[in-house]
Short mmCIF file of C-alpha atoms in Angstrom, two decimals:
data_model
loop_
_atom_site.label_atom_id
_atom_site.label_comp_id
_atom_site.label_asym_id
_atom_site.label_seq_id
_atom_site.Cartn_x
_atom_site.Cartn_y
_atom_site.Cartn_z
CA MET A 16 -36.36 8.29 25.10
CA ILE A 17 -34.30 5.12 24.66
CA ARG A 18 -32.83 6.53 21.50
CA ALA A 19 -31.83 9.75 23.19
CA LEU A 20 -30.38 7.81 26.11
CA SER A 21 -28.39 5.53 23.81
CA LYS A 22 -27.05 8.51 21.94
CA ILE A 23 -25.87 10.03 25.20
CA CYS A 24 -24.21 6.74 26.21
CA LEU A 25 -22.50 6.37 22.86
CA SER A 26 -21.35 9.98 22.81
CA ALA A 27 -19.93 9.64 26.31
CA MET A 28 -18.08 6.48 25.30
CA LEU A 29 -16.62 8.05 22.19
CA ALA A 30 -16.02 11.52 23.58
CA VAL A 31 -12.47 10.77 24.67
CA PRO A 32 -11.03 9.35 21.43
CA LEU A 33 -12.93 11.85 19.32
CA ALA A 34 -12.02 14.90 21.37
CA ALA A 35 -9.11 15.53 19.03
CA CYS A 36 -11.25 15.63 15.91
CA GLY A 37 -12.97 18.97 15.55
CA SER A 38 -14.87 18.18 12.40
CA ASN A 39 -16.62 15.09 11.12
CA TRP A 40 -14.12 14.90 8.28
CA GLN A 41 -13.70 11.15 8.66
CA SER A 42 -16.17 9.64 11.07
CA ALA A 43 -18.39 6.59 11.18
CA LEU A 44 -20.88 8.66 13.22
CA ASP A 45 -21.21 11.38 10.60
CA VAL A 46 -22.82 9.21 7.94
CA HIS A 47 -23.78 10.19 4.41
CA GLY A 48 -23.74 6.86 2.60
CA THR A 49 -26.52 4.29 2.40
CA SER A 50 -24.58 1.45 3.96
CA ALA A 51 -22.90 3.67 6.56
CA ILE A 52 -26.36 4.87 7.63
CA SER A 53 -27.66 1.33 8.05
CA LEU A 54 -24.50 0.36 9.95
CA LYS A 55 -24.91 3.34 12.26
CA HIS A 56 -28.56 2.49 12.93
CA LEU A 57 -27.56 -1.07 13.71
CA ILE A 58 -24.85 -0.10 16.18
CA LEU A 59 -27.10 2.48 17.87
CA LEU A 60 -29.86 -0.11 18.29
CA ILE A 61 -27.43 -2.70 19.66
CA VAL A 62 -25.94 -0.19 22.11
CA ALA A 63 -29.43 0.91 23.24
CA VAL A 64 -30.73 -2.62 23.78
CA CYS A 65 -27.54 -3.71 25.52
CA SER A 66 -27.69 -0.66 27.81
CA VAL A 67 -31.26 -1.52 28.83
CA VAL A 68 -30.31 -5.18 29.39
CA TRP A 69 -27.30 -4.13 31.44
CA MET A 70 -29.42 -1.85 33.61
CA LEU A 71 -32.06 -4.57 34.17
CA VAL A 72 -29.32 -7.04 35.13
CA MET A 73 -27.88 -4.53 37.60
CA VAL A 74 -31.31 -3.87 39.13
CA ALA A 75 -31.93 -7.61 39.44
CA LEU A 76 -28.51 -8.12 41.01
CA ILE A 77 -29.02 -5.36 43.58
CA TRP A 78 -32.51 -6.70 44.38
CA ALA A 79 -31.07 -10.22 44.82
CA LEU A 80 -28.31 -8.97 47.12
CA TRP A 81 -30.87 -7.05 49.15
CA HIS A 82 -33.13 -10.09 49.55
CA ARG A 83 -30.44 -12.72 50.02
CA ARG A 84 -31.25 -15.75 52.13
CA GLU A 85 -29.05 -16.05 55.21
CA GLY A 86 -27.34 -19.48 55.34
CA LEU A 87 -28.99 -22.65 54.06
CA SER A 88 -31.15 -23.43 57.10
CA THR A 89 -34.47 -22.28 55.60
CA PRO A 90 -36.40 -25.18 54.04
CA PRO A 91 -37.19 -24.93 50.31
CA GLN A 92 -40.45 -23.19 49.57
CA PRO A 93 -42.27 -24.71 46.53
CA GLY A 94 -43.95 -21.44 45.48
CA ARG A 95 -40.73 -19.50 45.54
CA GLU A 96 -38.84 -22.22 43.62
CA ARG A 97 -41.51 -22.16 40.89
CA ARG A 98 -41.33 -18.38 40.57
CA MET A 99 -37.57 -18.58 40.23
CA THR A 100 -37.78 -21.27 37.54
CA ILE A 101 -40.21 -19.11 35.56
CA ALA A 102 -37.92 -16.07 35.92
CA VAL A 103 -34.89 -18.03 34.64
CA ILE A 104 -36.81 -19.52 31.70
CA GLY A 105 -38.18 -16.07 30.86
CA ALA A 106 -34.67 -14.53 30.92
CA VAL A 107 -33.34 -17.28 28.64
CA ILE A 108 -36.17 -16.76 26.14
CA VAL A 109 -35.69 -12.97 26.12
CA THR A 110 -31.93 -13.41 25.61
CA ALA A 111 -32.47 -15.81 22.71
CA VAL A 112 -34.99 -13.44 21.10
CA ILE A 113 -32.66 -10.44 21.45
CA ILE A 114 -29.63 -12.28 20.05
CA GLY A 115 -31.74 -13.75 17.25
CA THR A 116 -33.05 -10.30 16.32
CA PHE A 117 -29.53 -8.84 16.35
CA THR A 118 -28.29 -11.63 14.10
CA ILE A 119 -31.06 -11.13 11.57
CA MET A 120 -30.69 -7.34 11.61
CA SER A 121 -26.94 -7.49 11.22
CA PHE A 122 -27.37 -9.96 8.36
CA PHE A 123 -29.63 -7.51 6.51
CA ALA A 124 -27.44 -4.51 7.31
CA THR A 125 -24.24 -6.17 6.02
CA ARG A 126 -26.06 -7.57 3.00
CA SER A 127 -26.87 -4.04 1.95
CA LEU A 128 -23.11 -3.37 1.68
CA SER A 129 -22.86 -5.28 -1.57
CA VAL A 130 -26.23 -4.60 -3.16
CA ALA A 131 -25.70 -4.22 -6.88
CA GLY A 132 -28.02 -2.02 -8.91
CA GLN A 133 -28.60 -1.76 -12.62
CA ASP A 134 -26.45 0.44 -14.86
CA GLU A 135 -23.94 1.26 -12.24
CA LEU A 136 -20.60 2.91 -12.40
CA THR A 137 -17.72 0.48 -11.87
CA ILE A 138 -14.37 1.61 -10.52
CA ARG A 139 -11.29 -0.53 -10.04
CA VAL A 140 -9.40 0.46 -6.90
CA ARG A 141 -5.86 -0.89 -6.59
CA GLY A 142 -4.08 -0.70 -3.27
CA LEU A 143 -0.33 -0.17 -3.47
CA GLN A 144 2.39 0.78 -1.01
CA TRP A 145 1.32 3.57 -0.26
CA TRP A 146 -1.26 5.04 -2.59
CA TRP A 147 -4.50 4.19 -4.38
CA GLY A 148 -4.76 3.57 -8.11
CA ILE A 149 -8.23 4.43 -9.38
CA GLU A 150 -9.50 3.26 -12.76
CA TYR A 151 -12.96 4.11 -14.09
CA LEU A 152 -14.17 1.08 -16.03
CA GLY A 153 -17.02 0.95 -18.47
CA PRO A 154 -18.29 -1.04 -21.42
CA ASP A 155 -16.47 1.25 -23.85
CA PRO A 156 -12.67 0.86 -23.45
CA SER A 157 -12.01 4.24 -25.07
CA ARG A 158 -13.93 5.95 -22.26
CA ARG A 159 -11.94 4.36 -19.45
CA PHE A 160 -9.45 6.50 -17.58
CA GLU A 161 -7.07 6.38 -14.65
CA THR A 162 -6.43 8.66 -11.75
CA ALA A 163 -5.08 8.25 -8.22
CA ASN A 164 -6.03 8.82 -4.60
CA GLU A 165 -9.28 10.60 -5.47
CA ILE A 166 -12.64 9.07 -6.39
CA HIS A 167 -15.47 11.19 -7.75
CA ILE A 168 -18.96 9.71 -7.55
CA PRO A 169 -22.41 11.00 -8.48
CA VAL A 170 -24.74 11.50 -5.51
CA GLY A 171 -27.61 9.05 -5.15
CA ARG A 172 -26.17 6.43 -7.49
CA SER A 173 -24.73 3.09 -6.47
CA VAL A 174 -21.08 2.84 -7.38
CA HIS A 175 -19.48 -0.54 -7.66
CA LEU A 176 -15.85 -0.84 -6.49
CA LYS A 177 -13.59 -3.70 -7.52
CA LEU A 178 -10.85 -3.81 -4.90
CA GLU A 179 -7.45 -5.35 -5.67
CA GLY A 180 -4.23 -5.41 -3.66
CA LEU A 181 -1.06 -5.42 -5.70
CA ASP A 182 1.65 -5.93 -3.08
CA VAL A 183 0.32 -6.57 0.43
CA ILE A 184 -3.14 -6.55 2.02
CA HIS A 185 -4.72 -3.10 2.27
CA SER A 186 -8.22 -2.14 3.39
CA PHE A 187 -10.55 0.42 1.84
CA TRP A 188 -12.38 2.43 4.48
CA VAL A 189 -14.39 5.60 3.97
CA PRO A 190 -16.27 5.63 7.28
CA SER A 191 -18.86 8.23 6.25
CA LEU A 192 -19.94 6.12 3.28
CA ALA A 193 -19.43 2.42 4.01
CA GLY A 194 -17.75 -0.22 6.11
CA LYS A 195 -14.28 -1.63 5.54
CA GLN A 196 -13.35 -4.02 2.75
CA ASP A 197 -9.90 -5.56 2.30
CA LEU A 198 -7.81 -5.42 -0.87
CA ILE A 199 -6.06 -8.76 -1.12
CA PRO A 200 -3.33 -9.64 -3.64
CA GLY A 201 -4.51 -12.28 -6.08
CA ARG A 202 -8.23 -11.76 -5.64
CA SER A 203 -10.86 -9.16 -6.36
CA ASN A 204 -13.15 -7.99 -3.57
CA GLU A 205 -16.22 -5.90 -4.17
CA LEU A 206 -17.93 -3.07 -2.36
CA THR A 207 -20.88 -0.88 -3.28
CA ILE A 208 -20.93 2.70 -2.09
CA ARG A 209 -23.69 5.24 -2.48
CA ALA A 210 -23.52 8.80 -1.20
CA GLU A 211 -26.78 10.38 -0.10
CA GLN A 212 -25.39 13.92 0.11
CA PRO A 213 -22.75 15.81 -1.82
CA GLY A 214 -19.51 16.32 0.04
CA VAL A 215 -15.85 15.39 0.40
CA TYR A 216 -15.34 12.23 2.42
CA ARG A 217 -11.92 11.14 3.59
CA GLY A 218 -10.90 7.50 3.51
CA GLN A 219 -7.90 5.69 4.88
CA CYS A 220 -6.16 2.34 4.52
CA ALA A 221 -7.42 0.33 7.48
CA GLU A 222 -5.09 -2.67 7.35
CA TYR A 223 -1.48 -2.17 8.43
CA CYS A 224 0.48 -2.34 5.20
CA GLY A 225 3.98 -1.15 6.04
CA MET A 226 5.98 1.87 6.98
CA GLN A 227 3.73 4.56 5.49
CA HIS A 228 0.38 2.93 6.25
CA ALA A 229 -0.68 6.08 8.13
CA HIS A 230 -0.07 8.18 5.02
CA MET A 231 -2.28 6.20 2.70
CA ALA A 232 -5.43 8.27 2.49
CA LEU A 233 -7.90 8.96 -0.26
CA LEU A 234 -10.78 11.33 -0.89
CA VAL A 235 -14.23 10.44 -2.15
CA ILE A 236 -15.92 13.45 -3.68
CA ALA A 237 -19.67 13.09 -4.10
CA GLU A 238 -21.21 15.60 -6.48
CA SER A 239 -24.27 16.04 -8.67
CA GLN A 240 -24.54 13.97 -11.83
CA ASP A 241 -23.84 17.04 -13.99
CA ASP A 242 -20.69 17.97 -12.09
CA PHE A 243 -19.58 14.35 -12.16
CA ASP A 244 -20.03 14.09 -15.94
CA LYS A 245 -18.14 17.32 -16.43
CA TRP A 246 -15.29 16.04 -14.26
CA ALA A 247 -15.20 12.63 -15.96
CA ASN A 248 -15.11 14.18 -19.42
CA ALA A 249 -12.23 16.44 -18.38
CA GLU A 250 -10.37 13.46 -16.92
CA ARG A 251 -10.78 11.46 -20.13
CA ASN A 252 -8.93 14.13 -22.10
CA ALA A 253 -5.19 13.89 -22.58
CA ALA A 254 -3.06 16.35 -20.66
CA ALA A 255 -3.08 19.92 -21.89
CA GLN A 256 0.03 21.08 -23.75
CA PRO A 257 1.94 23.54 -21.56
CA VAL A 258 1.56 27.16 -22.62
CA GLU A 259 4.02 28.93 -20.38
CA GLU A 260 7.69 28.67 -21.19
CA GLU A 261 8.55 27.39 -17.74
CA ALA A 262 5.98 24.60 -17.91
CA ALA A 263 7.13 23.63 -21.41
CA ALA A 264 10.68 23.30 -20.14
CA GLY A 265 9.32 21.28 -17.21
CA MET A 266 7.66 18.87 -19.59
CA GLN A 267 10.96 18.31 -21.41
CA THR A 268 12.68 17.62 -18.09
CA PHE A 269 9.90 15.28 -17.00
CA LEU A 270 10.15 13.26 -20.20
CA THR A 271 13.93 12.96 -20.24
CA LYS A 272 14.51 12.27 -16.55
CA PRO A 273 13.52 9.08 -14.67
CA CYS A 274 10.03 10.57 -13.93
CA ALA A 275 8.60 9.22 -17.17
CA ALA A 276 9.77 5.67 -16.42
CA CYS A 277 7.23 5.33 -13.60
CA HIS A 278 4.46 7.85 -14.29
CA THR A 279 1.97 8.22 -17.11
CA ILE A 280 0.90 11.55 -18.54
CA ARG A 281 -1.57 10.81 -21.31
CA GLY A 282 -0.80 12.80 -24.42
CA THR A 283 2.96 12.53 -23.92
CA ILE A 284 5.44 9.67 -24.24
CA ALA A 285 5.44 9.19 -20.47
CA ALA A 286 3.74 5.83 -19.97
CA GLY A 287 5.17 4.29 -16.79
CA THR A 288 2.75 2.30 -14.69
CA THR A 289 4.63 1.90 -11.41
CA GLY A 290 3.61 5.28 -9.98
CA PRO A 291 0.34 7.23 -10.02
CA ASP A 292 -1.10 8.55 -13.28
CA LEU A 293 -0.27 12.28 -13.37
CA THR A 294 -2.34 13.34 -16.39
CA HIS A 295 -4.49 15.72 -14.31
CA VAL A 296 -2.48 15.85 -11.10
CA GLY A 297 -2.92 19.62 -10.81
CA SER A 298 -6.69 19.23 -10.49
CA ARG A 299 -6.50 16.74 -7.62
CA ARG A 300 -6.90 18.09 -4.13
CA THR A 301 -3.97 16.26 -2.58
CA ILE A 302 -0.68 14.67 -3.57
CA ALA A 303 1.22 11.71 -2.09
CA ALA A 304 -2.00 9.97 -0.98
CA GLY A 305 -3.50 12.75 1.09
CA LEU A 306 -0.25 14.03 2.54
CA PHE A 307 -0.29 17.56 1.13
CA GLU A 308 -2.68 19.89 -0.60
CA THR A 309 -1.75 20.16 -4.27
CA THR A 310 0.18 23.38 -4.77
CA ARG A 311 3.22 24.13 -6.83
CA GLY A 312 5.22 24.43 -3.64
CA SER A 313 4.13 21.08 -2.24
CA LEU A 314 4.80 19.41 -5.59
CA ALA A 315 8.31 20.86 -5.63
CA ALA A 316 8.95 19.81 -2.03
CA TRP A 317 7.74 16.31 -2.75
CA ILE A 318 9.90 15.92 -5.88
CA ALA A 319 12.95 17.44 -4.20
CA ASP A 320 13.04 15.00 -1.29
CA PRO A 321 10.32 12.38 -1.13
CA GLN A 322 12.30 10.18 1.27
CA THR A 323 12.39 12.81 3.99
CA ILE A 324 8.70 13.63 3.60
CA LYS A 325 7.42 10.05 3.41
CA PRO A 326 10.35 7.73 4.28
CA GLY A 327 10.35 4.35 2.60
CA ASN A 328 7.93 5.18 -0.19
CA ASN A 329 8.83 4.07 -3.69
CA MET A 330 9.38 7.49 -5.19
CA PRO A 331 13.16 7.90 -5.50
CA MET A 332 15.01 11.12 -5.01
CA VAL A 333 15.81 12.12 -8.58
CA PRO A 334 18.73 14.54 -8.78
CA LEU A 335 17.45 17.73 -10.42
CA ALA A 336 19.05 21.13 -10.81
CA PRO A 337 17.14 23.98 -9.10
CA GLU A 338 15.82 25.35 -12.42
CA GLU A 339 14.71 21.87 -13.44
CA LEU A 340 12.83 21.45 -10.17
CA ARG A 341 11.10 24.80 -10.68
CA ASP A 342 10.14 23.90 -14.25
CA VAL A 343 8.84 20.43 -13.37
CA SER A 344 6.73 21.74 -10.50
CA ALA A 345 5.29 24.45 -12.76
CA TYR A 346 4.48 21.82 -15.38
CA LEU A 347 2.79 19.43 -12.92
CA ALA A 348 0.80 22.23 -11.27
CA SER A 349 -0.42 23.24 -14.75
CA LEU A 350 -1.86 19.77 -15.45
CA LYS A 351 -5.43 20.66 -14.52
CA MET B 22 29.86 -17.19 40.48
CA LYS B 23 28.03 -19.55 38.13
CA ARG B 24 24.90 -17.46 38.56
CA MET B 25 26.81 -14.27 37.77
CA THR B 26 28.14 -15.85 34.56
CA SER B 27 24.69 -16.95 33.40
CA ILE B 28 23.22 -13.48 34.10
CA LEU B 29 26.10 -11.90 32.19
CA LEU B 30 25.56 -14.28 29.26
CA ALA B 31 21.84 -13.46 29.21
CA VAL B 32 22.61 -9.72 29.16
CA VAL B 33 25.09 -10.17 26.32
CA ALA B 34 22.55 -12.23 24.34
CA ALA B 35 19.86 -9.59 24.92
CA LEU B 36 22.20 -6.81 23.78
CA ALA B 37 23.19 -8.81 20.69
CA GLY B 38 19.47 -9.01 19.87
CA CYS B 39 19.37 -5.22 19.59
CA GLN B 40 21.45 -5.38 16.44
CA ARG B 41 19.00 -4.81 13.60
CA GLU B 42 19.68 -4.47 9.94
CA GLN B 43 19.68 -0.83 8.91
CA ARG B 44 17.57 0.44 6.05
CA GLN B 45 19.10 3.27 4.13
CA LEU B 46 15.96 4.95 2.80
CA ARG B 47 17.49 8.23 1.78
CA LEU B 48 20.86 8.52 0.14
CA ASP B 49 22.43 11.95 0.49
CA PRO B 50 22.75 13.54 -2.95
CA PRO B 51 26.59 13.80 -2.75
CA THR B 52 26.79 10.10 -1.80
CA ALA B 53 24.49 9.13 -4.66
CA ASP B 54 26.61 11.24 -6.96
CA ALA B 55 29.80 9.55 -5.79
CA LEU B 56 28.26 6.09 -6.15
CA ASP B 57 27.78 6.78 -9.84
CA LYS B 58 31.52 7.20 -10.39
CA ILE B 59 32.67 3.64 -10.94
CA ALA B 60 36.09 2.99 -12.48
CA LEU B 61 35.54 0.52 -15.29
CA MET B 62 38.24 -1.23 -17.28
CA PRO B 63 38.58 0.06 -20.88
CA ASN B 64 36.78 -2.99 -22.29
CA GLY B 65 33.78 -2.34 -20.03
CA ILE B 66 34.34 -5.49 -18.00
CA ALA B 67 35.22 -5.38 -14.29
CA GLY B 68 36.83 -2.48 -12.49
CA ALA B 69 36.47 -0.87 -9.11
CA PRO B 70 33.47 0.58 -7.34
CA PRO B 71 33.92 4.09 -5.90
CA ARG B 72 35.50 4.29 -2.43
CA VAL B 73 32.20 5.45 -0.94
CA TYR B 74 30.81 2.01 -1.81
CA PHE B 75 33.21 0.44 0.70
CA ALA B 76 32.75 3.28 3.17
CA LEU B 77 29.04 2.45 3.22
CA GLY B 78 29.91 -1.21 3.85
CA LYS B 79 28.95 -2.67 0.42
CA PRO B 80 25.27 -2.03 1.16
CA TYR B 81 23.76 -3.50 -1.99
CA GLU B 82 25.01 -7.09 -1.81
CA ALA B 83 23.74 -8.39 1.50
CA ASN B 84 21.14 -5.95 2.82
CA ALA B 85 17.68 -7.51 2.76
CA TYR B 86 15.87 -4.20 2.21
CA ASN B 87 18.03 -3.28 -0.77
CA LEU B 88 17.63 -6.78 -2.22
CA SER B 89 13.85 -6.53 -1.83
CA GLN B 90 13.78 -3.16 -3.54
CA GLY B 91 16.00 -4.64 -6.27
CA LYS B 92 13.49 -7.43 -6.74
CA ARG B 93 10.66 -4.93 -7.14
CA LEU B 94 12.68 -2.92 -9.64
CA TYR B 95 13.42 -6.15 -11.54
CA SER B 96 9.72 -6.56 -12.29
CA TRP B 97 8.81 -2.85 -12.49
CA PHE B 98 11.43 -2.06 -15.11
CA GLY B 99 10.58 -5.01 -17.31
CA CYS B 100 13.72 -7.12 -16.77
CA LYS B 101 11.43 -10.17 -16.78
CA SER B 102 10.46 -9.63 -20.39
CA CYS B 103 13.96 -10.63 -21.56
CA HIS B 104 15.63 -12.36 -18.61
CA GLY B 105 12.59 -14.20 -17.21
CA ASP B 106 12.95 -15.21 -13.57
CA GLY B 107 16.73 -15.04 -14.00
CA GLN B 108 16.98 -18.10 -16.20
CA GLY B 109 16.95 -16.04 -19.36
CA GLY B 110 14.65 -15.71 -22.34
CA SER B 111 15.49 -13.54 -25.27
CA GLY B 112 18.18 -12.13 -22.97
CA PRO B 113 20.94 -14.11 -21.29
CA SER B 114 20.41 -16.21 -18.17
CA PHE B 115 21.98 -15.21 -14.86
CA LEU B 116 22.06 -18.79 -13.59
CA ASP B 117 23.90 -20.70 -16.27
CA GLY B 118 27.31 -20.20 -14.79
CA TRP B 119 28.35 -17.69 -17.40
CA TRP B 120 28.69 -13.94 -17.11
CA TYR B 121 29.44 -12.23 -20.42
CA TYR B 122 30.88 -9.23 -18.58
CA GLY B 123 32.05 -10.85 -15.36
CA PRO B 124 30.26 -11.37 -12.08
CA GLU B 125 31.48 -8.16 -10.37
CA MET B 126 28.93 -5.67 -9.06
CA VAL B 127 30.50 -2.87 -11.13
CA SER B 128 30.05 -4.84 -14.34
CA ILE B 129 26.39 -5.50 -13.57
CA PHE B 130 25.93 -1.86 -12.56
CA ALA B 131 27.54 -0.71 -15.83
CA SER B 132 25.40 -3.13 -17.88
CA ILE B 133 22.21 -1.69 -16.40
CA ARG B 134 23.31 1.94 -16.45
CA ASP B 135 24.94 2.08 -19.87
CA GLY B 136 23.39 -0.86 -21.66
CA ARG B 137 25.29 -3.53 -23.62
CA PRO B 138 25.43 -4.54 -27.27
CA HIS B 139 22.79 -6.93 -28.69
CA GLY B 140 19.76 -5.41 -27.08
CA MET B 141 20.45 -4.51 -23.44
CA PRO B 142 19.05 -0.97 -23.14
CA SER B 143 20.54 1.77 -20.99
CA PHE B 144 18.62 2.69 -17.85
CA ARG B 145 20.64 5.82 -17.08
CA ASP B 146 17.69 8.15 -17.62
CA LYS B 147 15.08 5.80 -16.25
CA MET B 148 16.44 4.96 -12.80
CA THR B 149 18.39 6.73 -10.10
CA THR B 150 21.88 5.60 -9.12
CA ASP B 151 20.55 4.14 -5.88
CA GLN B 152 17.97 2.10 -7.80
CA ILE B 153 20.54 0.82 -10.31
CA TRP B 154 22.76 -0.40 -7.45
CA GLN B 155 19.76 -2.08 -5.80
CA LEU B 156 18.86 -3.84 -9.02
CA ALA B 157 22.49 -4.83 -9.63
CA GLY B 158 22.64 -6.32 -6.13
CA TYR B 159 19.55 -8.39 -6.82
CA VAL B 160 20.88 -9.66 -10.15
CA GLN B 161 24.20 -10.50 -8.53
CA THR B 162 22.33 -12.45 -5.82
CA ILE B 163 20.40 -14.54 -8.36
CA GLY B 164 23.63 -15.45 -10.15
CA SER B 165 25.75 -15.89 -7.03
CA TYR B 166 27.46 -19.21 -6.35
CA GLU B 167 27.23 -18.73 -2.62
CA GLY B 168 24.11 -18.58 -0.53
CA LYS B 169 23.40 -15.39 1.43
CA THR B 170 21.88 -14.89 4.84
CA ALA B 171 19.95 -11.83 3.60
CA ALA B 172 16.96 -12.64 1.41
CA PRO B 173 14.56 -10.45 -0.57
CA SER B 174 10.81 -10.84 -0.06
CA ARG B 175 9.17 -13.98 -1.36
CA ASN B 176 7.23 -14.34 -4.59
CA ASP B 177 3.46 -14.34 -4.53
CA GLU B 178 3.35 -16.59 -7.57
CA LYS B 179 4.65 -20.14 -7.87
CA GLN B 180 8.41 -20.59 -7.49
CA THR B 181 10.13 -21.48 -10.73
CA ARG B 182 13.66 -21.74 -9.36
CA PRO B 183 15.30 -21.95 -5.93
CA ALA B 184 14.97 -18.77 -3.84
CA GLU B 185 17.47 -15.97 -4.52
CA ASN B 186 19.41 -16.34 -1.28
CA ARG B 187 20.04 -20.07 -1.81
CA ALA B 188 22.48 -19.57 -4.70
CA PRO B 189 20.15 -20.84 -7.44
CA ALA B 190 23.01 -20.55 -9.95
CA LYS B 191 24.95 -23.21 -8.08
CA LEU B 192 21.93 -25.46 -7.52
CA ARG B 193 20.81 -25.16 -11.13
CA PHE B 194 24.23 -25.42 -12.73
CA ASP B 195 24.19 -28.08 -15.40
CA GLN B 196 27.04 -28.28 -17.81
CA GLY B 197 25.18 -30.79 -19.95
CA PRO B 198 26.58 -33.01 -22.70
CA SER B 199 27.25 -30.01 -24.92
CA PRO B 200 27.62 -26.80 -22.97
CA VAL B 201 25.99 -23.67 -24.38
CA HIS B 202 29.24 -21.81 -23.92
CA LEU B 203 32.10 -24.00 -25.17
CA ASP B 204 34.73 -21.98 -23.38
CA GLN B 205 32.79 -22.08 -20.17
CA GLY B 206 35.45 -23.53 -17.92
CA PRO B 207 35.04 -25.87 -14.99
CA THR B 208 32.04 -26.33 -12.73
CA PRO B 209 31.75 -23.44 -10.25
#
């Protein structure tokens, strides 16, 4: 009963801001991660208890107004005074118990955010203006690999994230999976995420970090262990050599123009580290940190004029001839 | 009358506050193209920037955004590995009061774009024209003998020399008992 009531209260409170969101694409109420679930339970319990307390206070207030003593002429009545003292002491004790319980519960709920398990996957997440660098770490250096703006995790396994900010403070927030954690330059923060169900969960930088803060999104893709292993093995490979003539020409352009000075494509001489690793960019769902779906057209649009699409970002407008632009976009789209 | 004057002064001050430094985030391709066409003297030292450089109001020397971007490019493109924080290393220092190719923006631009003998690589195919100008502006600021009101962003790490906008070259200038460059000329 209380649970149902609290849900109604919470829904009513959140109905207005959430009216715009049709799906639960990025929502702290649509939870699929262990710590997000415990956080949701905690907030629902707190809202329910606080609603009950609020209603009791209102009832008591109305009762008191109804039975108010007119003026101060009536002499004090010992029995009544004693009853009032007991009521006040009782209210104080109940308040202390409720707040104490909340404190303990919130302590346990937030402690679960950084629970570390055995044999877990470790991923380094770097926050940059305005994209996410993702590096899968492991004991064997030859099996490490880099990607950007997209994290794949196996369902039901704890995944350990090492969060680092490289320029300003960012914050990692995938509401369906876990709470927020900041990425601070000069230190390494940690967060453990664990997805309970397969799915695609959107995340977003949650600390204002400059002009394109709003366009700094990432996707967490939770999949079965088999699918994850298949994906990770494909990611570890160097980029495929282009087969089509257009893509081959695009590769030549990419390597001789400024592109290669900032981006890495493993298997070629492009080894820049300033921009995202593009080894398998064609297989990622989005480009430019969640701005567009990855298609050849969106890649071409992005390369042609990044400063109109995402003003202030660090990708410069490289002058390319129309054929060169076509070739480069074909090449990048082919990097599956 | 006195009240009118003070109200007027307040309005003028408020309007003056509206003036904000402009950030040029996107350079039109024809402008970028024109900015590449510097007129260099035959020996590769000094010359004239293109006219569009003046039409834009010399945007790379005293615009804080461009200086900040230049500072980022300075570390992203590995300038530190030879020139350190500007005080040199295996490459020449920008603060020792000596410019091998002159202190003009065009010379610095040409050094970065085309490279120079004895190890300075060419960045023509690694950076865009806009980026080369931004980097040149930053290098010019480190080596400048006059402080600037525009400053790039601060370092996160410990400072090893005075900040860029405080004319570190002038503050750090030390001719010493035996100058590195014998033909160095007088103190700046």
